[in-house]
Amino acid sequence: MHQVGEVPVLDLGGVLLVSIQVELLDDTVLALQQDLTERVAETGARGVIIDISSVDIVDSFLARALRDIAAATEVLAARTVLVGMRPAVAITLVELGLTLPGMTTALSVERGLELLDTRLDENYPTRQG
Amino acid sequence: MIIAAHGEAGARLRDFLDRRRDDIIGSWVETGFFGEAAGDAAADVRADCENVLTALSHVVETGNLHDPAAEPFQEIRALLGGLAAQQARQGNTAAQITANLTWLKEPVLRLWLDEQPEGQQRTEDVLALSAALDTLRLVVMETAVTEGADIIAHQQQQLAEMSTPIIKLWKGVLAVPLIGTLDSMRSQAATESLLQAIVDQQAQVAILDITGVPAVDTMVAQHLLKTAMAARLMGAECIISGIRPQIAQTMVQLGIDLGEVATRASLSDALAYALNRVGLSVTPAQRG
């Protein structure tokens, strides 16, 4: 049995939703990274949405972890969408040169779901489907 | 040496200033500092002179000759500020304005020297009067400079306000017409308000229109790229439009690469592209 991390992962039927509400410590991030990859493999989800609209600070560690999560889920045939980044966070990341190339982003969870539904259906057919 | 008029000397000087009030004001009015040149009513000019002279005699009495922040000077600061501003509007610099005040000193000292017998006391009193008048000059200089700083701050704010309008072109499509030279501060303000507007209106596409930007160098390109990157991180797409042919050539010569950011020659091309991105198309209306 694996221990579910401090960040809850919701299964919306084919799409995993992670809403980050707590302050992220490095350990939490690592736990989330492992938890998410395992859940994707278990459920065969075609998409992961990470909602960071409550996050004030994204440092280089978290930025790298997010990139790693995206890359790992990609290997497992699930597209990761990062949604709801705040303007201040976006500006800081750009100033730090952490532009997260290749990462799919969306304005809100709703938009993220639309994106997974419309654009990625053909490229990422669900294993259940 | 610090000249301080205390007690007796202070009272003597104050008495002199009060007694010869009319003579002093008479000669001050002629200097033009108090606004006669600006065409103010003679009564107003006289009243201003009297206020300044009153403040001066208070300062002399207290003996606080070297402190521009002295209480009596504080009281006439607004008045002096107004006078200085008037002169500044006529195109005089702070140095010229204070130079005008030199003419206030001469008549006062002359009157004092004329009526007092020669001696050590007369010399010391003249120095004290002179010190007080110099401090008055400092106060005017200070107010004149503050006045200028206020104007600059006000204009900067006006400039900042007008430089960053965010326009909603369509549901989910924003445009920012950038105008004038983009320095770090202005482009940062533009970026911040654009990103906030993207969140507020849930806009998927933002068009940065640089038709009004006279020249694009590596710095400006860097700013544009950063804005586009930040918007992308938030889940919106940026389009740069209004790139004139010469600017396109300059950008190539400078080796500026806008990477994956979409660019269009005109705002209308960018709008067509943006509408396409949000899943809309423009078709000719079917008529009759």
Short mmCIF file of N, CA and C in Angstrom, two decimals, chain B residues 46-138:
data_model
loop_
_atom_site.label_atom_id
_atom_site.label_comp_id
_atom_site.label_asym_id
_atom_site.label_seq_id
_atom_site.Cartn_x
_atom_site.Cartn_y
_atom_site.Cartn_z
N ARG B 46 1.76 93.28 -1.58
CA ARG B 46 2.08 93.88 -0.29
C ARG B 46 1.82 92.90 0.85
N ALA B 47 0.67 92.22 0.74
CA ALA B 47 0.30 91.27 1.80
C ALA B 47 1.34 90.14 1.88
N ASP B 48 1.77 89.66 0.72
CA ASP B 48 2.78 88.59 0.69
C ASP B 48 4.07 89.08 1.33
N CYS B 49 4.47 90.31 0.96
CA CYS B 49 5.69 90.90 1.53
C CYS B 49 5.58 90.95 3.06
N GLU B 50 4.43 91.41 3.53
CA GLU B 50 4.25 91.56 4.97
C GLU B 50 4.36 90.22 5.68
N ASN B 51 3.75 89.18 5.08
CA ASN B 51 3.81 87.85 5.69
C ASN B 51 5.24 87.37 5.82
N VAL B 52 6.00 87.55 4.76
CA VAL B 52 7.38 87.09 4.76
C VAL B 52 8.18 87.88 5.79
N LEU B 53 7.95 89.17 5.83
CA LEU B 53 8.68 90.02 6.76
C LEU B 53 8.35 89.66 8.22
N THR B 54 7.07 89.38 8.45
CA THR B 54 6.65 88.96 9.79
C THR B 54 7.39 87.69 10.21
N ALA B 55 7.41 86.73 9.27
CA ALA B 55 8.09 85.46 9.57
C ALA B 55 9.56 85.74 9.88
N LEU B 56 10.16 86.62 9.07
CA LEU B 56 11.57 86.94 9.24
C LEU B 56 11.83 87.56 10.61
N SER B 57 10.96 88.48 11.02
CA SER B 57 11.20 89.13 12.30
C SER B 57 11.01 88.16 13.46
N HIS B 58 10.10 87.20 13.30
CA HIS B 58 9.95 86.15 14.32
C HIS B 58 11.23 85.33 14.42
N VAL B 59 11.78 84.98 13.27
CA VAL B 59 13.00 84.17 13.25
C VAL B 59 14.14 84.92 13.92
N VAL B 60 14.26 86.21 13.60
CA VAL B 60 15.33 87.03 14.18
C VAL B 60 15.17 87.10 15.69
N GLU B 61 13.93 87.21 16.13
CA GLU B 61 13.69 87.34 17.56
C GLU B 61 14.05 86.07 18.31
N THR B 62 13.69 84.91 17.72
CA THR B 62 13.98 83.65 18.41
C THR B 62 15.45 83.29 18.33
N GLY B 63 16.15 83.89 17.37
CA GLY B 63 17.58 83.62 17.27
C GLY B 63 17.89 82.33 16.53
N ASN B 64 16.88 81.72 15.99
CA ASN B 64 17.07 80.45 15.28
C ASN B 64 17.37 80.74 13.81
N LEU B 65 18.55 81.33 13.56
CA LEU B 65 18.80 81.94 12.26
C LEU B 65 19.16 80.95 11.15
N HIS B 66 19.64 79.78 11.54
CA HIS B 66 20.21 78.91 10.52
C HIS B 66 19.34 77.70 10.20
N ASP B 67 18.17 77.67 10.76
CA ASP B 67 17.35 76.47 10.59
C ASP B 67 16.20 76.72 9.61
N PRO B 68 16.29 76.16 8.39
CA PRO B 68 15.22 76.38 7.42
C PRO B 68 13.89 75.76 7.89
N ALA B 69 13.98 74.83 8.86
CA ALA B 69 12.75 74.19 9.33
C ALA B 69 12.15 74.93 10.52
N ALA B 70 12.69 76.15 10.83
CA ALA B 70 12.19 76.91 11.99
C ALA B 70 10.70 77.21 11.84
N GLU B 71 10.05 77.26 12.98
CA GLU B 71 8.58 77.40 13.02
C GLU B 71 8.05 78.55 12.12
N PRO B 72 8.60 79.80 12.25
CA PRO B 72 8.05 80.90 11.45
C PRO B 72 8.16 80.64 9.94
N PHE B 73 9.27 80.00 9.53
CA PHE B 73 9.42 79.69 8.10
C PHE B 73 8.40 78.66 7.64
N GLN B 74 8.10 77.70 8.55
CA GLN B 74 7.10 76.68 8.19
C GLN B 74 5.78 77.32 7.81
N GLU B 75 5.47 78.42 8.56
CA GLU B 75 4.17 79.04 8.34
C GLU B 75 4.04 79.69 6.97
N ILE B 76 5.19 80.16 6.43
CA ILE B 76 5.08 80.84 5.12
C ILE B 76 5.51 79.94 3.97
N ARG B 77 5.73 78.67 4.26
CA ARG B 77 6.17 77.74 3.22
C ARG B 77 5.20 77.68 2.03
N ALA B 78 3.91 77.58 2.34
CA ALA B 78 2.90 77.48 1.28
C ALA B 78 2.94 78.74 0.41
N LEU B 79 3.07 79.89 1.08
CA LEU B 79 3.13 81.15 0.35
C LEU B 79 4.34 81.19 -0.58
N LEU B 80 5.50 80.84 -0.01
CA LEU B 80 6.73 80.85 -0.81
C LEU B 80 6.64 79.83 -1.94
N GLY B 81 6.05 78.67 -1.63
CA GLY B 81 5.88 77.64 -2.65
C GLY B 81 5.08 78.17 -3.82
N GLY B 82 4.01 78.89 -3.51
CA GLY B 82 3.17 79.48 -4.55
C GLY B 82 3.95 80.46 -5.40
N LEU B 83 4.73 81.32 -4.73
CA LEU B 83 5.53 82.31 -5.45
C LEU B 83 6.57 81.64 -6.33
N ALA B 84 7.22 80.60 -5.76
CA ALA B 84 8.25 79.89 -6.51
C ALA B 84 7.64 79.20 -7.72
N ALA B 85 6.44 78.61 -7.52
CA ALA B 85 5.77 77.91 -8.62
C ALA B 85 5.44 78.89 -9.74
N GLN B 86 5.01 80.09 -9.33
CA GLN B 86 4.66 81.12 -10.31
C GLN B 86 5.87 81.45 -11.18
N GLN B 87 7.02 81.59 -10.50
CA GLN B 87 8.23 81.92 -11.24
C GLN B 87 8.68 80.75 -12.10
N ALA B 88 8.47 79.52 -11.57
CA ALA B 88 8.88 78.34 -12.32
C ALA B 88 8.08 78.25 -13.62
N ARG B 89 6.80 78.61 -13.52
CA ARG B 89 5.94 78.56 -14.72
C ARG B 89 6.41 79.56 -15.77
N GLN B 90 7.07 80.63 -15.30
CA GLN B 90 7.60 81.62 -16.25
C GLN B 90 8.92 81.15 -16.84
N GLY B 91 9.33 79.95 -16.46
CA GLY B 91 10.53 79.36 -17.06
C GLY B 91 11.80 79.61 -16.28
N ASN B 92 11.69 80.11 -15.04
CA ASN B 92 12.89 80.34 -14.24
C ASN B 92 13.32 79.05 -13.54
N THR B 93 14.61 78.82 -13.46
CA THR B 93 15.10 77.65 -12.73
C THR B 93 15.13 77.98 -11.24
N ALA B 94 15.32 76.93 -10.44
CA ALA B 94 15.38 77.11 -8.99
C ALA B 94 16.48 78.09 -8.61
N ALA B 95 17.61 78.00 -9.34
CA ALA B 95 18.74 78.89 -9.05
C ALA B 95 18.38 80.34 -9.34
N GLN B 96 17.65 80.57 -10.46
CA GLN B 96 17.26 81.94 -10.81
C GLN B 96 16.28 82.50 -9.79
N ILE B 97 15.38 81.65 -9.35
CA ILE B 97 14.38 82.10 -8.38
C ILE B 97 15.05 82.55 -7.09
N THR B 98 16.00 81.76 -6.63
CA THR B 98 16.67 82.12 -5.37
C THR B 98 17.57 83.34 -5.58
N ALA B 99 18.11 83.47 -6.79
CA ALA B 99 18.95 84.63 -7.08
C ALA B 99 18.12 85.91 -6.93
N ASN B 100 16.86 85.85 -7.33
CA ASN B 100 15.98 87.00 -7.18
C ASN B 100 15.91 87.46 -5.72
N LEU B 101 16.00 86.49 -4.83
CA LEU B 101 15.88 86.80 -3.40
C LEU B 101 17.06 87.60 -2.87
N THR B 102 18.17 87.55 -3.61
CA THR B 102 19.34 88.33 -3.20
C THR B 102 18.94 89.79 -3.06
N TRP B 103 18.04 90.22 -3.92
CA TRP B 103 17.62 91.63 -3.94
C TRP B 103 16.82 92.00 -2.70
N LEU B 104 16.35 91.00 -1.95
CA LEU B 104 15.63 91.32 -0.71
C LEU B 104 16.62 91.72 0.39
N LYS B 105 17.81 91.16 0.29
CA LYS B 105 18.78 91.32 1.36
C LYS B 105 19.32 92.75 1.40
N GLU B 106 19.67 93.26 0.22
CA GLU B 106 20.37 94.55 0.14
C GLU B 106 19.62 95.70 0.82
N PRO B 107 18.34 95.93 0.48
CA PRO B 107 17.65 97.07 1.11
C PRO B 107 17.59 96.98 2.63
N VAL B 108 17.39 95.75 3.15
CA VAL B 108 17.29 95.58 4.60
C VAL B 108 18.62 95.95 5.28
N LEU B 109 19.70 95.40 4.73
CA LEU B 109 21.02 95.65 5.33
C LEU B 109 21.38 97.13 5.22
N ARG B 110 21.06 97.73 4.07
CA ARG B 110 21.36 99.14 3.84
C ARG B 110 20.65 100.03 4.87
N LEU B 111 19.38 99.73 5.10
CA LEU B 111 18.60 100.52 6.06
C LEU B 111 19.21 100.42 7.46
N TRP B 112 19.60 99.20 7.81
CA TRP B 112 20.17 98.95 9.14
C TRP B 112 21.49 99.71 9.31
N LEU B 113 22.34 99.60 8.28
CA LEU B 113 23.65 100.26 8.35
C LEU B 113 23.49 101.77 8.43
N ASP B 114 22.49 102.29 7.71
CA ASP B 114 22.28 103.74 7.70
C ASP B 114 21.89 104.28 9.07
N GLU B 115 21.08 103.50 9.80
CA GLU B 115 20.55 104.09 11.03
C GLU B 115 21.36 103.78 12.27
N GLN B 116 22.28 102.79 12.18
CA GLN B 116 23.04 102.42 13.36
C GLN B 116 24.42 103.07 13.37
N PRO B 117 24.90 103.39 14.57
CA PRO B 117 26.27 103.91 14.64
C PRO B 117 27.26 102.78 14.38
N GLU B 118 28.39 103.14 13.84
CA GLU B 118 29.41 102.13 13.52
C GLU B 118 29.91 101.45 14.79
N GLY B 119 30.34 100.20 14.64
CA GLY B 119 30.89 99.51 15.82
C GLY B 119 30.71 98.01 15.71
N GLN B 120 31.27 97.32 16.69
CA GLN B 120 31.20 95.86 16.73
C GLN B 120 29.76 95.36 16.69
N GLN B 121 28.91 96.02 17.46
CA GLN B 121 27.51 95.58 17.56
C GLN B 121 26.82 95.64 16.21
N ARG B 122 27.05 96.74 15.48
CA ARG B 122 26.42 96.90 14.17
C ARG B 122 26.84 95.76 13.24
N THR B 123 28.10 95.44 13.24
CA THR B 123 28.60 94.39 12.36
C THR B 123 27.94 93.05 12.69
N GLU B 124 27.90 92.74 13.99
CA GLU B 124 27.31 91.45 14.36
C GLU B 124 25.84 91.38 14.01
N ASP B 125 25.13 92.48 14.21
CA ASP B 125 23.71 92.49 13.87
C ASP B 125 23.49 92.33 12.37
N VAL B 126 24.35 92.97 11.59
CA VAL B 126 24.24 92.82 10.13
C VAL B 126 24.45 91.37 9.74
N LEU B 127 25.43 90.73 10.36
CA LEU B 127 25.68 89.32 10.04
C LEU B 127 24.46 88.46 10.41
N ALA B 128 23.84 88.79 11.55
CA ALA B 128 22.67 88.03 11.99
C ALA B 128 21.53 88.20 10.99
N LEU B 129 21.28 89.45 10.60
CA LEU B 129 20.22 89.71 9.62
C LEU B 129 20.50 88.97 8.32
N SER B 130 21.75 89.06 7.91
CA SER B 130 22.17 88.44 6.67
C SER B 130 21.95 86.92 6.74
N ALA B 131 22.28 86.33 7.90
CA ALA B 131 22.11 84.89 8.06
C ALA B 131 20.64 84.51 7.95
N ALA B 132 19.78 85.31 8.59
CA ALA B 132 18.35 85.02 8.54
C ALA B 132 17.83 85.09 7.11
N LEU B 133 18.29 86.09 6.37
CA LEU B 133 17.84 86.24 4.98
C LEU B 133 18.36 85.11 4.10
N ASP B 134 19.58 84.66 4.39
CA ASP B 134 20.12 83.52 3.64
C ASP B 134 19.30 82.27 3.88
N THR B 135 18.89 82.10 5.15
CA THR B 135 18.08 80.92 5.46
C THR B 135 16.74 81.00 4.73
N LEU B 136 16.22 82.22 4.62
CA LEU B 136 14.98 82.40 3.86
C LEU B 136 15.17 81.94 2.42
N ARG B 137 16.35 82.26 1.88
CA ARG B 137 16.65 81.83 0.51
C ARG B 137 16.65 80.31 0.40
N LEU B 138 17.24 79.69 1.43
CA LEU B 138 17.27 78.22 1.44
C LEU B 138 15.86 77.64 1.42
#
